[in-house]
């Protein structure tokens, strides 16, 4: 019978039995208990500079030419932003009624009337064409765009060709799908009123 230390009882002069090295517990000088190691890692991460996400640049526009001044203003702001070589998430409200409602809500929450174009940087409203032109002339727009993701102004998305919308793959753009279980045709829940969805390749 051996005791818990691994030495034979009775003290017969035998050499004490030792576990092999691979089965023994080794205490390393730098070893930390799991809880202490976790706290140490959290403190280390807190001391490290946080990686800042690029601030989003969102431009609400329209591709309709019904109001010439509005269409020209959208084109002017788009051209100004391209000059800064930043990535712009352009949202054409004429292609999706949900985007129009989205902008209406954003402007209403700020006490602003609906108008196009509208520029948001980092979630903050910059304003329409007049405000963007003024900020660009005074150099303040460049400072506002610091931290925005860069993009070649000549970039054209391979998936949508720069339109930022693609036909819905669920219904093929027809806006209706057949449900076999119910044996009827229903409205597709994936696309907008035009049978389109936002391009996942270039839109946020």
Short mmCIF file of N, CA and C in Angstrom, two decimals, residues 9 33 80 106 115 120 133 187 189:
data_model
loop_
_atom_site.label_atom_id
_atom_site.label_comp_id
_atom_site.label_asym_id
_atom_site.label_seq_id
_atom_site.Cartn_x
_atom_site.Cartn_y
_atom_site.Cartn_z
N UNK A 9 4.78 2.20 2.24
CA UNK A 9 4.63 2.15 3.69
C UNK A 9 5.54 1.09 4.26
N UNK A 33 -2.84 32.02 -12.24
CA UNK A 33 -4.13 31.34 -12.19
C UNK A 33 -5.04 31.89 -13.27
N UNK A 80 -18.07 66.67 -55.13
CA UNK A 80 -17.22 67.19 -54.06
C UNK A 80 -16.64 66.05 -53.23
N UNK A 106 -35.11 60.78 -40.06
CA UNK A 106 -33.88 61.39 -39.57
C UNK A 106 -33.98 62.91 -39.54
N UNK A 115 -35.56 67.42 -47.79
CA UNK A 115 -34.89 68.02 -48.93
C UNK A 115 -33.74 67.12 -49.35
N UNK A 120 -24.61 62.84 -44.27
CA UNK A 120 -24.34 62.47 -42.88
C UNK A 120 -22.91 61.94 -42.80
N UNK A 133 -21.24 72.83 -49.80
CA UNK A 133 -20.42 73.75 -50.59
C UNK A 133 -19.67 74.73 -49.67
N UNK A 187 -46.52 38.08 -51.84
CA UNK A 187 -45.55 39.16 -52.07
C UNK A 187 -44.20 38.78 -51.47
N UNK A 189 -40.93 39.06 -49.54
CA UNK A 189 -40.59 39.86 -48.38
C UNK A 189 -39.14 40.32 -48.35
#
